[in-house]
Short mmCIF file of C-alpha atoms and ligand atoms in Angstrom, two decimals:
data_model
loop_
_atom_site.label_atom_id
_atom_site.label_comp_id
_atom_site.label_asym_id
_atom_site.label_seq_id
_atom_site.Cartn_x
_atom_site.Cartn_y
_atom_site.Cartn_z
CA MET F 1 -118.14 -76.18 82.78
CA ARG F 2 -118.53 -73.77 79.89
CA THR F 3 -122.19 -72.92 80.44
CA GLY F 4 -121.64 -69.47 79.00
CA ASP F 5 -120.29 -70.92 75.79
CA HIS F 6 -122.48 -69.83 72.92
CA HIS F 7 -122.10 -73.20 71.17
CA LEU F 8 -124.28 -74.81 73.74
CA ALA F 9 -128.05 -74.62 73.92
CA GLY F 10 -130.00 -73.64 77.00
CA GLY F 11 -129.90 -70.70 79.36
CA SER F 12 -130.02 -70.23 83.09
CA ASP F 13 -133.69 -71.17 83.52
CA PRO F 14 -133.53 -73.68 86.39
CA THR F 15 -136.63 -75.52 85.12
CA ASP F 16 -135.07 -76.07 81.69
CA LEU F 17 -133.92 -79.62 82.24
CA THR F 18 -132.98 -80.06 78.61
CA ASP F 19 -129.81 -78.16 79.45
CA LEU F 20 -127.56 -80.98 80.56
CA THR F 21 -124.67 -78.53 80.61
CA ASP F 22 -126.19 -77.01 83.75
CA GLU F 23 -124.50 -78.70 86.67
CA ALA F 24 -127.61 -79.01 88.84
CA ASN F 25 -129.77 -80.40 86.03
CA TYR F 26 -127.07 -82.81 85.09
CA GLU F 27 -126.82 -84.06 88.67
CA ARG F 28 -130.56 -84.68 88.69
CA VAL F 29 -130.46 -86.60 85.44
CA ARG F 30 -127.36 -88.48 86.42
CA LEU F 31 -128.48 -89.56 89.89
CA PRO F 32 -132.23 -89.75 89.62
CA SER F 33 -133.61 -90.13 93.12
CA ARG F 34 -137.32 -90.77 93.07
CA ARG F 35 -137.93 -87.14 94.09
CA GLY F 36 -135.58 -86.01 91.37
CA LEU F 37 -137.54 -87.99 88.84
CA LEU F 38 -140.82 -86.49 89.98
CA ARG F 39 -139.31 -83.05 89.64
CA LEU F 40 -137.99 -84.04 86.23
CA SER F 41 -141.38 -85.22 85.03
CA ALA F 42 -142.98 -82.00 86.26
CA GLY F 43 -140.39 -79.87 84.48
CA ALA F 44 -141.75 -78.04 81.47
CA GLY F 45 -138.58 -78.37 79.43
CA LEU F 46 -138.36 -82.15 79.49
CA THR F 47 -137.09 -83.44 76.18
CA ALA F 48 -139.04 -85.93 74.12
CA GLY F 49 -136.22 -88.40 74.62
CA LEU F 50 -136.33 -88.22 78.38
CA SER F 51 -140.09 -88.27 78.66
CA ALA F 52 -140.26 -91.27 76.35
CA GLY F 53 -137.97 -93.00 78.81
CA LEU F 54 -140.23 -92.20 81.76
CA PRO F 55 -143.58 -93.68 80.83
CA GLY F 56 -146.60 -93.82 83.11
CA GLY F 57 -146.24 -94.22 86.84
CA LEU F 58 -142.66 -93.72 87.86
CA THR F 59 -142.94 -95.90 90.92
CA ALA F 60 -144.26 -98.81 88.91
CA ALA F 61 -141.74 -98.42 86.13
CA PHE F 62 -138.48 -98.24 88.05
CA GLY F 63 -136.40 -99.72 90.79
CA PRO F 64 -133.77 -97.65 92.56
CA ARG F 65 -131.52 -97.06 89.52
CA PRO F 66 -133.56 -96.69 86.35
CA ALA F 67 -131.62 -97.66 83.26
CA SER F 68 -133.62 -95.23 81.16
CA ALA F 69 -132.14 -92.19 82.93
CA ALA F 70 -128.56 -93.47 83.07
CA ALA F 71 -125.87 -90.96 83.43
CA GLY F 72 -126.40 -88.09 81.02
CA ILE F 73 -127.69 -90.08 78.04
CA VAL F 74 -130.69 -88.43 76.39
CA LYS F 75 -132.38 -91.28 74.52
CA PRO F 76 -134.48 -93.91 76.31
CA LEU F 77 -132.51 -96.99 77.35
CA PRO F 78 -135.13 -99.73 77.68
CA PRO F 79 -133.68 -102.72 79.53
CA GLU F 80 -134.54 -105.10 76.69
CA LEU F 81 -132.19 -103.15 74.38
CA PHE F 82 -129.44 -101.88 76.67
CA ILE F 83 -127.20 -102.79 79.58
CA PRO F 84 -126.28 -99.63 81.55
CA GLN F 85 -122.51 -99.23 82.02
CA GLY F 86 -121.95 -96.08 84.10
CA THR F 87 -122.04 -93.08 81.75
CA ASN F 88 -122.34 -95.54 78.84
CA ALA F 89 -124.97 -97.93 77.48
CA GLU F 90 -124.20 -101.26 75.89
CA MET F 91 -126.42 -102.77 73.19
CA ARG F 92 -127.83 -106.21 73.92
CA TRP F 93 -126.95 -108.41 70.97
CA GLU F 94 -130.39 -110.04 70.87
CA ALA F 95 -131.64 -106.55 69.93
CA MET F 96 -130.09 -107.11 66.45
CA ARG F 97 -132.14 -110.28 65.90
CA GLY F 98 -134.71 -109.63 63.16
CA GLN F 99 -133.15 -106.27 62.33
CA GLY F 100 -131.78 -105.43 58.92
CA TYR F 101 -128.19 -104.70 58.08
CA LEU F 102 -127.94 -101.48 60.09
CA THR F 103 -128.13 -100.85 63.82
CA PRO F 104 -131.14 -98.57 64.39
CA ALA F 105 -130.31 -95.44 66.40
CA ASP F 106 -132.69 -96.53 69.18
CA ARG F 107 -130.39 -99.42 70.05
CA PHE F 108 -126.95 -98.11 69.02
CA PHE F 109 -124.50 -98.24 71.97
CA VAL F 110 -123.48 -94.98 73.62
CA ARG F 111 -119.99 -94.30 74.92
CA ASN F 112 -119.80 -90.97 76.76
CA HIS F 113 -116.78 -89.87 78.77
CA VAL F 114 -119.03 -87.33 80.50
CA ALA F 115 -122.56 -86.56 79.28
CA THR F 116 -124.46 -85.76 76.10
CA PRO F 117 -124.50 -81.97 75.53
CA LEU F 118 -127.46 -80.38 73.77
CA ILE F 119 -126.15 -78.12 71.05
CA ASP F 120 -127.98 -75.53 68.98
CA ALA F 121 -127.09 -76.09 65.31
CA ARG F 122 -128.00 -72.47 64.47
CA THR F 123 -125.18 -71.00 66.54
CA TRP F 124 -122.79 -73.95 66.24
CA ARG F 125 -119.57 -73.44 64.25
CA LEU F 126 -116.81 -75.83 63.23
CA ARG F 127 -113.53 -74.00 63.82
CA LEU F 128 -110.25 -74.97 62.15
CA TRP F 129 -106.93 -73.47 63.17
CA GLY F 130 -103.24 -74.21 63.51
CA THR F 131 -99.85 -74.28 61.84
CA GLY F 132 -100.95 -76.84 59.23
CA LEU F 133 -103.29 -74.35 57.55
CA ARG F 134 -102.33 -71.54 55.14
CA GLY F 135 -101.56 -68.42 57.18
CA ALA F 136 -101.49 -70.50 60.38
CA PRO F 137 -104.74 -69.09 61.85
CA ALA F 138 -104.65 -68.82 65.65
CA GLU F 139 -107.19 -70.62 67.82
CA ASP F 140 -109.09 -67.38 68.44
CA ARG F 141 -109.12 -66.45 64.71
CA PRO F 142 -110.14 -69.78 63.15
CA VAL F 143 -111.57 -70.67 59.76
CA GLU F 144 -115.27 -71.25 60.44
CA PHE F 145 -117.99 -73.39 58.90
CA THR F 146 -121.65 -73.20 59.90
CA TYR F 147 -124.00 -76.19 59.90
CA GLU F 148 -125.60 -74.76 56.74
CA ASP F 149 -122.17 -74.44 55.10
CA LEU F 150 -121.57 -78.15 55.66
CA LEU F 151 -125.04 -79.11 54.38
CA ARG F 152 -124.31 -77.20 51.16
CA LEU F 153 -120.99 -78.97 50.45
CA PRO F 154 -120.97 -82.17 48.34
CA SER F 155 -122.17 -85.02 50.54
CA GLU F 156 -121.08 -88.60 50.81
CA THR F 157 -122.63 -91.67 52.45
CA VAL F 158 -120.55 -94.30 54.21
CA THR F 159 -121.81 -97.46 55.90
CA ALA F 160 -119.33 -98.21 58.67
CA PHE F 161 -119.10 -99.68 62.13
CA ILE F 162 -118.14 -97.66 65.16
CA GLU F 163 -116.69 -99.85 67.88
CA CYS F 164 -115.26 -99.01 71.26
CA THR F 165 -111.65 -100.14 71.62
CA GLY F 166 -112.66 -101.76 74.91
CA ASN F 167 -115.48 -103.80 73.33
CA GLY F 168 -115.30 -107.31 74.80
CA ARG F 169 -113.18 -106.11 77.74
CA GLY F 170 -115.28 -108.03 80.27
CA PHE F 171 -114.05 -111.31 78.79
CA TYR F 172 -110.47 -110.63 79.86
CA THR F 173 -111.84 -111.23 83.35
CA SER F 174 -114.73 -113.68 82.84
CA GLN F 175 -113.01 -115.86 80.23
CA GLN F 176 -109.28 -115.36 80.90
CA GLY F 177 -109.30 -114.60 84.65
CA GLN F 178 -107.32 -111.37 84.15
CA GLU F 179 -107.80 -108.06 85.90
CA VAL F 180 -108.16 -105.05 83.61
CA SER F 181 -109.48 -101.54 84.18
CA GLY F 182 -112.30 -99.85 82.26
CA THR F 183 -115.92 -100.57 81.36
CA ALA F 184 -116.58 -104.32 81.42
CA TRP F 185 -118.38 -104.47 78.07
CA ARG F 186 -119.43 -107.80 76.62
CA LEU F 187 -119.67 -107.50 72.79
CA GLY F 188 -122.32 -104.77 72.52
CA ALA F 189 -120.07 -101.71 72.19
CA VAL F 190 -120.33 -101.81 68.39
CA GLY F 191 -122.89 -100.70 65.83
CA VAL F 192 -123.17 -100.15 62.09
CA ALA F 193 -124.89 -97.10 60.63
CA ARG F 194 -125.20 -95.29 57.32
CA TRP F 195 -123.42 -92.03 57.93
CA ARG F 196 -123.94 -89.07 55.62
CA GLY F 197 -121.90 -85.91 55.67
CA VAL F 198 -118.98 -84.11 54.09
CA ARG F 199 -115.60 -85.68 53.59
CA LEU F 200 -113.18 -84.30 56.16
CA ALA F 201 -110.73 -83.91 53.24
CA THR F 202 -113.12 -81.47 51.53
CA VAL F 203 -113.31 -79.23 54.60
CA LEU F 204 -109.57 -79.45 55.30
CA ARG F 205 -108.83 -78.41 51.71
CA ARG F 206 -111.26 -75.51 51.88
CA ALA F 207 -109.71 -74.43 55.17
CA GLY F 208 -106.31 -74.33 53.44
CA ILE F 209 -104.46 -77.43 54.64
CA THR F 210 -100.78 -77.29 53.59
CA PRO F 211 -98.49 -80.13 52.45
CA GLU F 212 -96.60 -79.71 55.74
CA ALA F 213 -99.60 -80.73 57.88
CA VAL F 214 -99.06 -84.06 59.66
CA ASP F 215 -101.66 -84.34 62.45
CA ILE F 216 -105.09 -82.98 63.19
CA LEU F 217 -106.70 -82.77 66.64
CA PRO F 218 -110.52 -82.85 66.59
CA ARG F 219 -112.10 -81.85 69.91
CA GLY F 220 -115.60 -82.38 71.29
CA LEU F 221 -117.91 -79.81 72.90
CA ASP F 222 -118.87 -82.08 75.80
CA ALA F 223 -117.67 -81.10 79.27
CA GLU F 224 -114.07 -81.56 80.37
CA PHE F 225 -113.20 -85.11 81.39
CA VAL F 226 -111.98 -85.58 84.94
CA ASP F 227 -110.19 -88.84 85.64
CA LYS F 228 -109.69 -89.60 89.36
CA GLY F 229 -109.56 -85.91 90.23
CA GLU F 230 -107.36 -84.92 87.29
CA ASN F 231 -108.91 -82.65 84.66
CA LEU F 232 -107.77 -83.87 81.23
CA GLY F 233 -109.72 -81.24 79.30
CA ARG F 234 -112.22 -81.86 76.53
CA VAL F 235 -112.19 -85.18 74.67
CA ARG F 236 -109.73 -84.94 71.78
CA ARG F 237 -107.59 -87.43 69.95
CA PRO F 238 -104.94 -86.76 67.31
CA LEU F 239 -105.53 -88.26 63.86
CA PRO F 240 -102.81 -88.51 61.21
CA VAL F 241 -103.48 -86.34 58.16
CA ALA F 242 -103.17 -89.39 55.89
CA LYS F 243 -106.19 -91.08 57.49
CA ALA F 244 -108.07 -87.78 57.77
CA MET F 245 -107.71 -87.22 54.01
CA LYS F 246 -108.41 -90.84 53.07
CA ASP F 247 -111.88 -91.71 54.35
CA ALA F 248 -112.89 -89.70 57.43
CA LEU F 249 -116.35 -88.15 57.29
CA LEU F 250 -117.87 -85.10 59.03
CA ALA F 251 -121.24 -86.78 59.58
CA TYR F 252 -124.50 -84.92 60.15
CA GLU F 253 -126.84 -87.84 59.42
CA MET F 254 -127.17 -91.33 60.86
CA ASN F 255 -129.41 -93.86 59.03
CA GLY F 256 -131.13 -91.09 57.07
CA ALA F 257 -132.01 -88.82 60.01
CA PRO F 258 -130.12 -85.95 61.65
CA LEU F 259 -127.58 -87.27 64.16
CA PRO F 260 -129.30 -87.93 67.50
CA PRO F 261 -127.88 -85.91 70.44
CA ASP F 262 -126.22 -88.97 72.00
CA HIS F 263 -124.37 -89.78 68.78
CA GLY F 264 -122.88 -86.33 68.22
CA PHE F 265 -125.45 -83.77 67.01
CA PRO F 266 -124.92 -81.57 65.10
CA VAL F 267 -121.72 -83.04 63.59
CA ARG F 268 -119.39 -85.90 64.51
CA LEU F 269 -116.37 -87.45 62.92
CA VAL F 270 -116.67 -90.96 61.54
CA VAL F 271 -113.25 -92.57 61.13
CA PRO F 272 -114.00 -95.93 59.49
CA SER F 273 -112.32 -99.09 60.79
CA TRP F 274 -110.45 -97.29 63.55
CA ALA F 275 -110.87 -97.30 67.33
CA GLY F 276 -114.18 -95.60 68.26
CA ILE F 277 -112.36 -92.82 70.13
CA ALA F 278 -111.21 -91.44 66.76
CA SER F 279 -114.84 -90.68 65.85
CA ILE F 280 -115.16 -87.53 67.97
CA LYS F 281 -118.76 -86.53 68.69
CA TRP F 282 -120.16 -82.98 69.08
CA LEU F 283 -117.22 -81.71 67.09
CA GLY F 284 -116.28 -78.12 67.97
CA ASP F 285 -112.86 -77.46 66.55
CA ILE F 286 -110.01 -79.11 64.70
CA GLN F 287 -106.40 -78.11 65.21
CA VAL F 288 -104.29 -78.79 62.11
CA ALA F 289 -100.57 -78.96 62.85
CA ASP F 290 -97.27 -79.23 60.97
CA GLU F 291 -95.89 -81.33 63.86
CA PRO F 292 -97.10 -84.43 65.73
CA LEU F 293 -99.81 -83.78 68.32
CA PHE F 294 -100.50 -85.47 71.64
CA SER F 295 -103.39 -85.72 74.07
CA PRO F 296 -104.13 -88.17 76.89
CA TRP F 297 -106.23 -90.08 74.35
CA ASN F 298 -103.16 -91.10 72.35
CA THR F 299 -100.66 -91.29 75.22
CA ARG F 300 -102.19 -92.66 78.41
CA TYR F 301 -105.22 -94.30 76.80
CA TYR F 302 -105.71 -96.29 73.59
CA ARG F 303 -102.30 -97.92 73.60
CA LEU F 304 -101.45 -101.41 74.82
CA PHE F 305 -99.80 -101.37 78.23
CA VAL F 306 -98.21 -104.66 79.18
CA PRO F 307 -96.13 -105.32 82.29
CA GLY F 308 -92.49 -105.85 81.34
CA TYR F 309 -92.80 -103.81 78.13
CA PRO F 310 -91.80 -100.14 77.74
CA GLU F 311 -93.76 -97.93 80.10
CA GLU F 312 -95.04 -95.61 77.38
CA GLY F 313 -96.96 -98.52 75.88
CA SER F 314 -97.43 -99.54 72.27
CA ALA F 315 -97.95 -97.17 69.36
CA PRO F 316 -101.41 -95.50 69.50
CA LEU F 317 -104.11 -98.00 68.49
CA THR F 318 -105.66 -97.47 65.10
CA ARG F 319 -107.55 -100.32 63.35
CA MET F 320 -109.94 -102.52 65.24
CA ASN F 321 -109.44 -106.30 65.20
CA VAL F 322 -111.62 -109.24 64.11
CA LYS F 323 -114.70 -110.09 66.17
CA SER F 324 -117.93 -112.08 65.99
CA ALA F 325 -121.15 -112.07 67.99
CA PHE F 326 -124.29 -114.19 68.12
CA GLU F 327 -127.65 -112.39 68.01
CA LEU F 328 -128.61 -114.11 71.25
CA PRO F 329 -129.19 -113.02 74.84
CA TRP F 330 -126.34 -113.59 77.25
CA GLU F 331 -127.20 -116.42 78.66
CA ALA F 332 -129.59 -117.70 76.02
CA THR F 333 -132.25 -120.40 76.21
CA VAL F 334 -133.15 -122.03 72.90
CA PRO F 335 -135.67 -124.73 71.95
CA ALA F 336 -134.58 -128.35 71.54
CA ARG F 337 -135.63 -128.43 67.90
CA PRO F 338 -133.86 -127.49 64.64
CA HIS F 339 -133.39 -123.75 64.25
CA ALA F 340 -130.92 -121.28 62.81
CA LEU F 341 -128.16 -119.48 64.68
CA HIS F 342 -127.56 -115.90 63.56
CA GLY F 343 -124.65 -113.57 64.08
CA ARG F 344 -122.35 -110.95 62.62
CA SER F 345 -118.57 -110.64 62.18
CA TRP F 346 -116.45 -107.59 61.43
CA SER F 347 -112.85 -106.41 61.23
CA GLY F 348 -111.01 -103.12 60.97
CA ASN F 349 -108.66 -104.77 58.46
CA GLY F 350 -111.35 -105.12 55.80
CA ARG F 351 -113.83 -107.73 54.59
CA ILE F 352 -114.70 -110.89 56.46
CA ARG F 353 -113.73 -113.92 54.42
CA HIS F 354 -115.54 -116.56 56.50
CA THR F 355 -116.91 -117.35 59.92
CA ASP F 356 -116.74 -120.79 61.54
CA VAL F 357 -119.12 -121.82 64.30
CA SER F 358 -118.80 -124.49 66.97
CA VAL F 359 -121.75 -125.73 69.04
CA ASP F 360 -119.68 -128.19 71.09
CA GLY F 361 -117.33 -125.86 72.94
CA GLY F 362 -114.75 -125.76 70.13
CA ARG F 363 -114.25 -129.46 69.32
CA THR F 364 -115.79 -129.30 65.85
CA TRP F 365 -116.44 -126.37 63.54
CA ARG F 366 -118.82 -125.71 60.66
CA ARG F 367 -118.66 -122.83 58.21
CA ALA F 368 -121.55 -120.35 58.51
CA ARG F 369 -123.39 -119.03 55.45
CA LEU F 370 -122.52 -115.37 54.81
CA ARG F 371 -125.73 -113.48 54.09
CA ASP F 372 -124.19 -110.40 52.48
CA ARG F 373 -122.92 -111.23 49.01
CA HIS F 374 -120.63 -108.23 48.68
CA PRO F 375 -119.24 -107.65 52.14
CA ASN F 376 -118.43 -104.05 52.96
CA PRO F 377 -114.80 -103.69 54.12
CA ARG F 378 -115.75 -101.02 56.68
CA SER F 379 -118.67 -102.88 58.16
CA TRP F 380 -119.91 -106.27 59.29
CA VAL F 381 -121.21 -109.32 57.54
CA ARG F 382 -124.33 -111.21 58.69
CA TRP F 383 -124.21 -114.99 58.84
CA ASP F 384 -126.35 -117.93 59.84
CA LEU F 385 -126.04 -121.64 60.43
CA PRO F 386 -128.65 -124.37 61.00
CA TRP F 387 -128.45 -126.14 64.34
CA ARG F 388 -130.23 -129.29 65.50
CA PRO F 389 -129.40 -129.63 69.21
CA GLU F 390 -129.25 -133.36 70.02
CA ARG F 391 -130.35 -133.14 73.64
CA PRO F 392 -131.35 -130.58 76.29
CA GLY F 393 -128.57 -129.19 78.45
CA ARG F 394 -125.85 -126.55 78.61
CA TYR F 395 -123.85 -125.66 75.51
CA GLU F 396 -121.14 -123.21 74.60
CA LEU F 397 -121.44 -121.58 71.18
CA LEU F 398 -118.29 -120.20 69.55
CA ALA F 399 -117.88 -118.10 66.41
CA ARG F 400 -114.49 -117.47 64.82
CA ALA F 401 -114.08 -115.14 61.84
CA THR F 402 -111.20 -114.68 59.40
CA ASP F 403 -110.78 -111.45 57.47
CA GLU F 404 -109.38 -110.75 54.01
CA THR F 405 -105.86 -110.22 55.41
CA GLY F 406 -105.95 -113.73 56.90
CA ALA F 407 -106.28 -112.41 60.45
CA ALA F 408 -108.44 -114.81 62.49
CA GLN F 409 -109.81 -114.78 66.00
CA PRO F 410 -107.43 -116.47 68.46
CA THR F 411 -108.41 -118.63 71.45
CA THR F 412 -106.85 -116.16 73.89
CA ALA F 413 -106.55 -112.38 73.61
CA PRO F 414 -103.15 -110.87 74.48
CA TYR F 415 -103.36 -109.32 77.94
CA ASN F 416 -103.02 -105.58 78.34
CA THR F 417 -103.80 -103.65 81.51
CA LEU F 418 -106.50 -101.43 79.97
CA GLY F 419 -108.24 -104.40 78.34
CA TYR F 420 -108.30 -103.17 74.74
CA LEU F 421 -108.85 -105.21 71.57
CA PHE F 422 -110.37 -108.38 73.02
CA GLY F 423 -110.51 -110.32 69.76
CA ALA F 424 -110.50 -113.88 71.09
CA VAL F 425 -113.34 -116.30 70.34
CA VAL F 426 -116.06 -115.71 72.93
CA ARG F 427 -117.72 -118.74 74.56
CA HIS F 428 -121.44 -117.97 74.54
CA PRO F 429 -123.45 -119.90 77.17
CA VAL F 430 -126.70 -121.42 75.88
CA THR F 431 -129.23 -123.72 77.50
CA VAL F 432 -131.22 -126.02 75.25
CA ALA F 433 -134.59 -126.55 76.93
N1 MTE U 1 -116.71 -85.68 72.20
C1 MTE U 1 -116.67 -87.00 72.43
N2 MTE U 1 -116.48 -87.83 71.39
C2 MTE U 1 -116.44 -89.17 71.59
C3 MTE U 1 -116.54 -89.71 72.90
C4 MTE U 1 -116.77 -88.81 73.98
O1 MTE U 1 -116.93 -89.19 75.14
N3 MTE U 1 -116.80 -87.46 73.70
N4 MTE U 1 -116.40 -91.07 73.06
C5 MTE U 1 -115.65 -91.77 72.02
C6 MTE U 1 -115.65 -93.20 72.15
S1 MTE U 1 -114.55 -93.85 73.30
C7 MTE U 1 -116.40 -94.01 71.34
S2 MTE U 1 -116.25 -95.69 71.42
C8 MTE U 1 -117.38 -93.44 70.37
C9 MTE U 1 -118.76 -93.98 70.63
O2 MTE U 1 -119.72 -93.44 69.76
P1 MTE U 1 -121.29 -93.59 70.08
O3 MTE U 1 -121.53 -93.11 71.48
O4 MTE U 1 -122.01 -92.81 69.03
O5 MTE U 1 -121.62 -95.06 69.97
O6 MTE U 1 -117.42 -92.03 70.44
C10 MTE U 1 -116.17 -91.41 70.63
N5 MTE U 1 -116.31 -89.98 70.50
MO1 MO U 2 -114.49 -96.09 73.03
#
């Protein structure tokens, strides 16, 4: 771990538990034994986020594995909003019920390969280097931008979803009976926020990007990622220059507030419509190259691997596919009287054209009412539909969206070993009581 790295906050004070880059502190946060928690709560340097997650009597509040201290995530993870998934936290879809258009930061899913680092914006620098910049600056002599530099550049606001490529992965197994590896998300690894920052194009131009540049490689400041004993280095994923120049944002605000630590403070990339892995958090440096770049995140992950097809897999995944979700608990219980069903649909291809809903397991379909008159092509659309359940019992609710390219949700998602892009219609179990 790079604890001596001056990008990262915190020193060697063993009671400073805000420093998640310290191995021992991180262990205590990651595997909170009851004694560890007591030590945590006594620690002077406890962050507001952590203490908010540890209210009142610890013994009363938690069982053996408290969700609120899961695996290196700083913000509280109350069980009514989140499902813990290892180092990650999935949003419960019922947490969007009664919310506005955006996903509030307190319930936005977190996908961390390792753990949230706490970074000091005053010493942080964004460093650009490589053969795709004028003068080809070396990695140790980069073009630098401070946090203040970025705040002073012209800003832009983009409302866009960020979605994990594995969102829905659990349904390969539970709905299609297929074995896949990776986090078994249901549909809660997606959120929509209003991101404000500087266009990546602006910063690349100022850094001297040349017409020969073809790929950039943004890299995070979180700890190196070790997969089954193999150190793959820091999280980094090549992005073609064309997409980087088109609509990628260096975001420093989320829903009108500074980025929260878990979502990339001080600065993250937001790459609209693309696989969530493109939106690198805790951005530290960007290599700009006049030749194609590779990292494990565009070779061994984030491609479709299918038995019987070439071993190197598909082309690297880019746009996300069409999906829909009901704003209901998984398994939901609803009253046996007329009420409205609510949900949202989204697609990386652009606007949602319509969403059809079935309350009888897929035999008949009705078109939902889209609640957003001018759907945003980089975001979701809210919809609703009245439902008068005829009798108590078990139901399966289905929602199937079609986007502006004509792409619709299929009945079955094409199998791939890593379980990416589950876009099939999900059968949501509901009991009418
Ligand atoms: N540095 C860094 N950036 C990262 C990740 C990470 O682990 N480290 N995870 C990626 C993945 S796989 C996803 S889906 C999104 C999730 O963003 P969120 O945690 O803000 O929801 O961040 C991406 N950016
Ligand atoms: Mo992801």
